[in-house]
XYZ file of C-alpha atoms in Angstrom:
570
model
C 55.159 56.281 166.377
C 56.656 57.240 162.947
C 54.474 60.776 163.293
C 55.568 61.605 166.236
C 55.036 64.955 167.372
C 58.478 67.045 168.425
C 57.531 68.377 171.140
C 56.991 65.072 173.183
C 60.980 63.977 172.570
C 61.792 67.658 173.735
C 59.588 67.472 176.692
C 60.913 63.646 177.604
C 64.331 63.892 176.679
C 64.873 67.307 178.802
C 63.025 66.041 181.550
C 64.892 62.996 182.160
C 68.212 64.924 181.716
C 67.041 67.164 184.451
C 66.173 64.513 186.556
C 69.252 62.951 186.114
C 71.150 66.083 187.321
C 69.266 66.424 190.831
C 68.876 62.972 191.180
C 71.791 60.397 189.773
C 74.576 63.575 190.139
C 73.593 63.839 193.494
C 73.695 59.931 194.304
C 77.304 60.101 192.430
C 78.569 63.381 194.247
C 77.560 61.875 197.894
C 77.996 58.290 197.376
C 80.573 57.092 195.048
C 82.848 60.364 194.632
C 82.393 61.869 198.002
C 83.132 65.444 197.209
C 84.446 67.224 199.873
C 83.639 70.800 199.546
C 87.234 71.854 202.116
C 89.526 69.642 199.783
C 92.120 71.890 198.406
C 92.184 71.378 194.721
C 95.563 71.728 192.678
C 93.559 75.397 191.297
C 95.016 76.384 195.010
C 97.786 74.482 195.447
C 99.698 74.811 191.938
C 98.401 78.570 191.589
C 100.489 79.430 188.850
C 98.304 82.486 187.049
C 98.551 79.576 183.077
C 97.107 76.497 183.508
C 96.392 76.373 187.394
C 93.760 79.239 188.011
C 90.743 78.909 190.669
C 87.959 79.316 188.754
C 84.431 80.574 189.437
C 82.001 77.210 188.541
C 79.982 79.337 185.974
C 82.726 79.926 183.907
C 84.719 76.957 183.980
C 81.572 75.125 183.440
C 81.717 77.077 180.053
C 85.048 76.222 179.576
C 84.798 72.815 179.893
C 81.244 72.539 178.487
C 82.186 74.362 175.141
C 85.597 72.289 175.144
C 84.268 69.216 174.778
C 81.312 69.975 172.735
C 82.916 70.584 169.367
C 80.784 69.746 166.316
C 80.911 66.194 167.419
C 77.390 66.697 169.641
C 75.904 67.382 166.260
C 77.597 65.181 163.984
C 77.257 62.019 165.815
C 73.359 62.752 165.979
C 72.814 63.703 163.066
C 74.402 60.756 160.989
C 72.924 58.149 163.188
C 69.254 59.088 162.643
C 69.709 57.495 159.187
C 68.696 54.507 161.427
C 65.981 56.333 162.692
C 65.147 58.656 165.713
C 64.125 56.440 168.397
C 67.668 54.461 168.751
C 69.138 57.580 168.544
C 66.782 59.308 171.160
C 67.422 56.662 173.517
C 71.472 56.378 173.430
C 71.731 59.838 174.125
C 68.856 60.739 177.115
C 70.263 57.321 178.765
C 74.050 57.576 177.515
C 73.839 61.135 178.891
C 72.557 60.411 182.603
C 73.843 56.914 183.276
C 77.287 57.494 181.284
C 78.696 60.538 180.197
C 78.103 62.608 183.368
C 79.203 59.709 186.047
C 82.461 59.821 183.254
C 82.763 63.464 183.207
C 82.457 64.080 187.088
C 84.832 61.118 187.958
C 87.348 62.030 185.730
C 87.381 65.719 186.925
C 87.795 64.049 190.695
C 90.370 61.258 189.211
C 92.786 64.471 188.555
C 92.038 67.094 190.878
C 92.666 64.163 193.884
C 95.919 63.622 191.822
C 97.142 67.262 191.503
C 95.573 67.713 188.504
C 97.331 65.111 186.023
C 96.060 64.229 183.043
C 94.539 60.413 182.481
C 97.616 59.813 180.083
C 99.861 60.091 184.225
C 96.991 58.944 186.324
C 97.313 55.451 183.920
C 100.645 54.981 185.024
C 100.203 55.268 188.409
C 97.102 53.116 188.685
C 97.287 50.146 185.910
C 101.174 50.646 185.484
C 104.174 52.149 183.360
C 103.721 49.967 180.509
C 99.919 50.824 180.757
C 100.915 54.917 180.591
C 103.056 54.276 177.568
C 100.483 52.941 175.457
C 97.700 55.068 177.027
C 99.581 58.251 175.631
C 99.362 56.242 171.995
C 95.694 56.137 172.016
C 94.898 59.911 173.669
C 97.679 61.382 170.931
C 96.239 59.743 167.908
C 92.738 60.958 169.113
C 94.184 64.420 169.973
C 95.262 64.560 166.514
C 92.259 63.336 164.896
C 89.865 65.753 166.485
C 92.055 68.710 165.728
C 92.608 67.339 162.175
C 88.962 67.065 161.717
C 87.448 70.114 163.299
C 89.916 72.214 161.289
C 88.236 70.821 158.272
C 84.749 71.069 159.489
C 85.057 74.756 160.616
C 86.767 75.584 157.636
C 83.810 74.089 155.850
C 80.926 76.098 157.309
C 83.014 79.216 157.245
C 83.039 78.678 153.323
C 79.626 77.595 152.936
C 77.802 79.495 155.567
C 79.977 83.088 155.322
C 77.403 85.403 157.297
C 79.420 83.184 160.186
C 83.046 84.627 159.654
C 82.189 88.023 161.538
C 81.172 86.451 164.710
C 83.040 83.961 164.907
C 86.929 85.574 164.965
C 84.606 88.984 166.560
C 84.313 86.762 169.176
C 87.571 86.270 170.047
C 87.906 90.152 170.589
C 84.918 89.780 172.623
C 85.794 87.256 174.839
C 89.720 88.900 175.494
C 87.417 92.164 176.590
C 85.517 89.513 178.883
C 88.698 88.165 180.360
C 90.312 91.207 181.108
C 86.025 92.711 182.886
C 86.341 89.815 185.540
C 90.142 89.266 186.316
C 91.383 92.706 186.096
C 88.465 94.744 186.747
C 86.681 92.296 188.702
C 83.056 93.255 187.787
C 79.985 91.442 188.332
C 80.058 88.307 186.636
C 76.367 89.250 185.653
C 76.693 92.229 184.054
C 79.286 90.978 181.817
C 77.811 88.033 181.043
C 74.991 90.459 179.520
C 77.201 92.837 177.978
C 79.182 89.942 176.206
C 75.889 87.872 174.803
C 74.753 90.677 173.277
C 78.130 91.547 171.539
C 78.083 87.944 170.348
C 74.815 88.383 168.980
C 75.179 92.221 167.391
C 78.412 90.402 165.774
C 75.585 87.483 163.948
C 73.177 90.213 162.903
C 76.319 91.851 161.617
C 77.435 88.648 160.013
C 74.416 87.606 158.163
C 74.026 91.394 156.614
C 77.721 91.229 156.048
C 79.245 88.052 154.813
C 82.849 87.445 154.115
C 84.461 85.162 151.603
C 87.977 84.755 150.665
C 90.015 84.468 147.575
C 89.576 81.861 145.291
C 93.256 80.973 145.448
C 95.901 82.640 147.288
C 99.590 80.689 147.353
C 98.070 77.845 145.707
C 95.281 77.741 148.118
C 91.697 77.132 148.121
C 89.450 79.066 150.891
C 89.040 75.803 152.503
C 92.688 75.880 152.761
C 93.217 79.755 153.772
C 91.096 79.066 156.633
C 92.742 75.870 157.906
C 95.928 77.916 158.172
C 94.731 80.675 159.597
C 92.662 78.679 162.181
C 95.841 76.671 163.262
C 97.974 79.835 163.395
C 94.675 80.920 165.686
C 94.414 77.318 168.003
C 98.570 77.253 168.401
C 98.323 81.176 170.106
C 95.665 80.420 172.294
C 96.938 77.265 173.570
C 100.111 79.012 174.689
C 97.903 81.847 176.491
C 96.875 82.087 180.289
C 93.699 80.182 180.185
C 92.110 83.415 182.040
C 92.977 85.950 178.873
C 91.151 83.855 175.896
C 90.113 80.184 176.942
C 87.876 80.490 180.028
C 85.838 83.906 179.113
C 85.906 82.500 175.882
C 84.423 79.251 176.585
C 82.121 80.584 179.295
C 80.638 83.403 176.628
C 80.146 80.116 173.965
C 78.336 78.269 176.716
C 75.903 81.069 177.064
C 75.891 81.485 173.630
C 75.175 78.127 173.001
C 72.387 77.513 175.969
C 70.441 80.572 174.156
C 70.630 78.972 170.885
C 69.253 75.557 172.294
C 66.349 78.199 174.060
C 66.277 79.523 170.087
C 65.725 75.818 169.150
C 63.429 74.264 171.383
C 60.971 77.470 171.931
C 60.975 77.119 167.966
C 59.749 73.323 168.407
C 57.315 74.365 171.186
C 55.640 76.761 168.992
C 55.830 75.222 165.758
C 55.167 71.708 167.085
C 56.459 69.787 163.800
C 55.917 66.125 162.930
C 59.050 63.910 163.065
C 58.888 63.025 159.729
C 61.931 60.394 159.232
C 60.970 56.822 160.689
C 61.303 55.727 164.306
C 63.037 52.644 163.161
C 63.967 53.161 159.400
C 64.188 49.226 157.603
C 65.275 51.005 154.701
C 68.545 52.575 155.119
C 70.608 53.419 152.057
C 73.434 51.054 150.405
C 76.574 50.770 152.251
C 74.471 51.655 155.698
C 76.636 50.038 158.290
C 74.929 47.963 161.002
C 73.260 49.591 163.756
C 75.040 47.426 166.721
C 77.639 47.870 167.314
C 78.036 51.542 164.762
C 75.256 53.567 166.831
C 76.958 53.150 169.900
C 80.775 54.958 168.599
C 78.534 57.284 165.604
C 76.878 59.167 168.994
C 80.168 59.743 170.924
C 79.644 63.135 172.800
C 76.615 63.279 173.859
C 75.883 60.321 175.289
C 80.015 59.305 175.932
C 83.007 60.214 175.139
C 86.357 59.646 175.841
C 87.337 63.014 175.038
C 85.768 64.249 177.397
C 88.174 62.794 180.022
C 91.287 64.269 177.842
C 89.812 68.132 178.812
C 88.523 67.366 182.172
C 91.779 65.855 183.499
C 93.695 68.168 181.115
C 92.653 71.570 181.364
C 89.531 71.628 183.692
C 90.825 69.849 186.625
C 93.269 72.185 186.744
C 91.038 75.268 187.652
C 88.424 73.581 190.042
C 87.694 75.937 192.681
C 85.872 73.550 194.691
C 85.880 69.866 194.982
C 82.098 70.110 195.116
C 82.165 72.275 192.127
C 82.788 69.161 189.912
C 79.115 67.682 190.033
C 78.091 71.057 188.166
C 80.855 71.409 185.983
C 81.427 67.397 185.097
C 77.720 66.466 184.736
C 76.027 69.483 183.878
C 78.515 69.719 181.482
C 77.523 66.196 180.458
C 73.667 67.744 180.255
C 74.608 70.456 178.244
C 75.966 67.911 175.288
C 72.669 66.230 175.560
C 70.594 68.585 175.183
C 72.440 69.561 172.316
C 72.598 66.155 170.674
C 68.894 66.086 171.404
C 68.486 69.036 169.693
C 70.423 67.816 166.372
C 68.309 64.769 166.480
C 65.129 66.868 166.576
C 66.346 69.315 163.749
C 67.451 66.278 161.127
C 64.086 64.351 161.816
C 61.661 66.949 162.048
C 63.021 69.785 160.043
C 61.714 68.662 156.785
C 58.436 69.135 155.036
C 58.031 65.472 154.115
C 59.382 61.800 154.238
C 60.712 61.734 150.450
C 62.688 65.173 151.242
C 64.359 63.726 154.406
C 65.446 60.259 152.400
C 66.883 62.122 149.728
C 69.178 63.997 152.301
C 69.809 60.942 153.958
C 70.141 58.478 150.121
C 73.834 58.264 151.791
C 75.346 57.445 155.024
C 77.500 60.158 156.749
C 76.714 62.730 154.290
C 77.262 66.381 155.459
C 75.773 65.845 158.845
C 76.784 69.329 160.067
C 75.299 71.282 157.395
C 72.223 68.718 157.609
C 71.905 70.042 161.414
C 71.987 73.876 160.273
C 69.600 74.059 157.497
C 66.827 71.419 159.234
C 67.146 73.435 161.947
C 66.991 76.798 160.413
C 64.020 75.581 158.660
C 62.335 74.750 162.304
C 63.317 78.285 163.881
C 61.563 79.942 160.671
C 58.870 77.827 160.976
C 58.460 78.597 165.054
C 59.492 81.553 165.530
C 59.301 83.361 162.042
C 63.200 84.957 161.853
C 64.709 84.356 158.172
C 66.247 81.345 157.547
C 69.166 82.734 156.611
C 69.685 84.233 160.058
C 68.774 81.082 161.463
C 70.826 79.457 160.014
C 74.254 81.939 160.799
C 73.352 81.204 164.378
C 73.483 77.564 163.934
C 76.925 77.638 162.251
C 78.346 80.545 164.494
C 77.004 78.263 167.369
C 78.571 75.231 165.636
C 81.781 76.507 164.353
C 82.862 78.533 167.548
C 82.509 75.272 169.671
C 84.732 73.151 166.710
C 87.328 76.138 167.407
C 87.005 75.847 171.674
C 87.941 71.898 171.041
C 90.111 72.768 168.521
C 92.723 74.942 170.223
C 92.182 73.047 173.592
C 92.833 69.966 171.953
C 96.340 71.870 170.286
C 96.871 72.817 174.467
C 96.460 68.812 175.357
C 98.890 67.692 172.604
C 101.233 69.979 173.817
C 100.648 68.623 177.155
C 100.769 65.207 175.697
C 104.078 66.129 173.774
C 105.680 67.120 177.151
C 105.006 64.206 178.902
C 105.903 61.883 176.545
C 109.551 63.835 176.145
C 109.994 63.277 180.167
C 109.540 59.623 179.304
C 112.459 59.547 176.860
C 114.337 62.346 179.372
C 114.211 64.953 177.024
C 113.035 68.385 178.530
C 110.573 69.904 175.876
C 109.558 73.413 176.946
C 105.943 74.705 175.913
C 106.319 76.366 172.297
C 108.647 73.606 171.333
C 105.844 71.413 172.325
C 103.090 73.077 170.344
C 105.155 73.563 167.536
C 105.198 69.968 167.135
C 101.701 69.592 167.816
C 100.917 71.781 165.452
C 103.346 70.893 162.833
C 102.093 66.670 163.020
C 98.451 68.173 162.797
C 99.176 70.424 159.500
C 101.469 67.856 157.753
C 98.330 65.029 158.011
C 95.902 67.603 157.037
C 97.702 69.045 154.055
C 98.839 65.365 153.030
C 96.203 64.780 150.446
C 96.757 68.363 149.066
C 95.833 71.844 149.383
C 92.282 71.879 150.320
C 92.993 70.360 153.745
C 91.064 67.514 152.668
C 94.105 65.013 154.688
C 92.300 66.401 157.733
C 89.642 63.949 157.133
C 91.737 61.116 156.269
C 91.955 58.999 159.908
C 89.042 60.552 160.885
C 87.073 57.080 160.447
C 89.109 55.854 163.918
C 87.557 58.983 165.686
C 84.504 56.743 167.256
C 85.756 53.239 168.350
C 89.179 55.369 169.410
C 87.146 57.765 171.532
C 84.555 54.983 173.238
C 87.548 52.918 173.862
C 89.052 55.659 175.505
C 86.303 56.357 177.915
C 85.982 52.558 179.045
C 89.864 53.351 179.765
C 89.519 55.506 181.601
C 86.450 54.743 183.166
C 89.003 51.304 184.046
C 91.523 53.826 185.859
C 88.449 55.734 187.745
C 87.288 51.711 189.463
C 90.721 51.180 190.137
C 90.445 54.674 192.248
C 87.260 53.166 193.488
C 88.229 49.757 194.651
C 91.407 51.465 196.559
C 89.372 53.746 198.652
C 86.592 50.977 199.569
C 83.498 53.273 197.734
C 81.250 51.632 194.984
C 82.220 51.012 192.238
C 79.335 48.825 190.183
C 78.041 52.554 188.940
C 81.619 52.675 186.777
C 82.241 49.284 186.279
C 78.694 48.016 184.446
C 78.590 51.352 181.812
C 82.741 50.313 181.324
C 81.656 47.107 180.267
C 78.955 48.041 177.919
C 81.069 50.885 176.379
C 84.580 48.334 175.672
C 82.173 45.769 174.226
C 80.622 48.061 171.873
C 84.053 49.854 171.235
C 85.615 46.399 170.622
C 83.040 44.893 168.580
C 82.909 48.174 166.218
C 86.769 47.951 166.098
C 86.642 44.623 164.450
C 83.842 45.508 162.163
C 85.900 48.712 161.434
C 89.482 46.611 160.886
C 87.541 43.917 158.626
C 86.139 46.294 157.097
C 89.596 48.296 156.108
C 91.453 45.804 155.484
C 88.693 43.904 152.829
C 88.979 47.685 150.929
C 93.013 47.529 151.407
C 93.010 50.518 152.997
C 96.417 49.828 154.914
C 96.969 53.326 156.444
C 93.743 52.664 158.753
C 94.012 49.341 158.733
C 97.295 49.788 160.459
C 96.757 52.443 163.019
C 93.013 50.294 163.984
C 95.260 47.184 164.543
C 97.564 49.629 166.451
C 94.747 51.382 168.516
C 93.318 47.676 169.283
C 96.152 46.022 170.673
C 96.646 49.312 172.994
C 93.305 49.510 173.944
C 93.641 45.608 174.913
C 96.470 45.743 176.764
C 95.587 48.749 178.803
C 92.397 46.801 179.539
C 94.470 43.265 180.576
C 96.870 45.659 182.835
C 93.534 47.759 184.409
C 91.819 43.923 184.993
C 95.029 43.225 186.953
C 95.086 46.528 188.879
C 91.328 45.924 189.689
C 91.759 42.881 191.189
C 95.157 43.473 192.604
C 92.943 46.737 194.410
C 90.525 44.751 196.075
C 93.268 42.733 198.013
C 94.976 45.928 199.660
C 94.701 47.760 201.985
C 92.308 51.054 201.205
C 93.481 53.903 200.774
C 93.254 56.837 203.349
C 90.938 59.361 202.872
C 93.142 62.928 201.881
C 92.948 65.658 204.577
C 94.714 68.549 202.858
C 92.279 71.402 203.423
C 91.296 74.821 202.185
C 91.330 77.602 204.037
C 88.266 80.481 204.095
C 90.661 82.858 202.742
C 91.430 80.813 199.311
C 87.617 80.079 198.537
C 86.401 82.024 195.437
C 83.009 83.924 196.356
C 80.443 81.944 195.124
């Protein structure tokens, strides 16, 4: 199996994910979540033109998909192949079909059935006020990790791939124009899409020809630090704008761009038919590489299952859902998109090298520059298959990675603002959106620059992301399970994956906390203990809520329906 042709991996993986969408998501939508096209969603009930906006499902899919994707479905698989391509492949494909799609669809359903409330607020309703408070701690720490780390990742890519600067920032202007054309001028979505994507790829070609580099020093900041400051300013402004102005159109165009990028990558694989030179199972991992179990299941999060998806689904996406039945396409197919990206990352980082020795040289150390490994390996594949120069190929893939990370970063700031406001409500304080955003960005910036002007502090607590993220996913599935039990619905399709993810994330957290203690890393040790205690407490509360729900009378179905005038055109 070590000399497998990459085409086999691509075909099997894609076929299984497509089958999952057409078969398993249909079962979930009809039998488990019982989606109702006539149900009046929060976007219609609370339409305010800012956060609650009924949205075309294709546009909303673009927002959801790119907001949850970020760099994680590239980073996780690009790191995990150090154990071999087979474990990563199995976890990505099966995780996408049976866990990620179910989780994302379920989170959307649970929120829009509760007036678009966030997963933190839902935890208060379904597992109690203590659970809510602890849940908010976990959510805020997760968002802080994402915002800080993605700022560092993006700045690093903008410095190492200067050809991506023009398309990355030019994409914002494209998105602003697209938003105006769709919402103010009501132009045909297909025409706007073609124009927007053409403009974006024109910027990619332009950027490859005219790379942009920042000065070596400005006010004591190196280029990485300068980019991080600009990114925080952008994220703050973007998080305050009405979703239709920038967030929706930018994410939609980025989503289309990703699928074109994936088509280029997979097309190159089909034409070049490169051999997967990495071992199926790597028995010669470098010194310092942790054990496959349980670390594989927290290293690959986005692309298999991610708790961050639940915060996005319940924080922003559920407020824009036009019809409840759109949740199947937006949520489950959004997870399929992530799975395809993760599969592409596996192929790029295992078949994008000429020899096993070359691959082993790149993977001589655990967790060493995974995004750049994807960009370089994928660029080589695209060059082999389609003849596109490696420089331009790398610019295309780097732009794709940066745009996704940027969309996740500003969505993360928006969600942090929601959490700050929720905490304010608990403390009987009314915090407006500007103050909440300022608090969120200030905390993130303080952490990012806590270790120096290069922004390296942004990665300080990132080692906790994998376990925290998966623990949050398990807790989210716990809330969904309680809802299903209360409604008398089938709940095993949610409960079984929840138990698996919970066991693996707690196991990984215990392994990590032991390592932090032995290394004397007291910051990460303390935070990890806090997360473990909070997660375990919420778990206990969830189990009690499940047992109580089994004994209670079943809740009646909601009957608030949409009028024909309220529905958007399909």
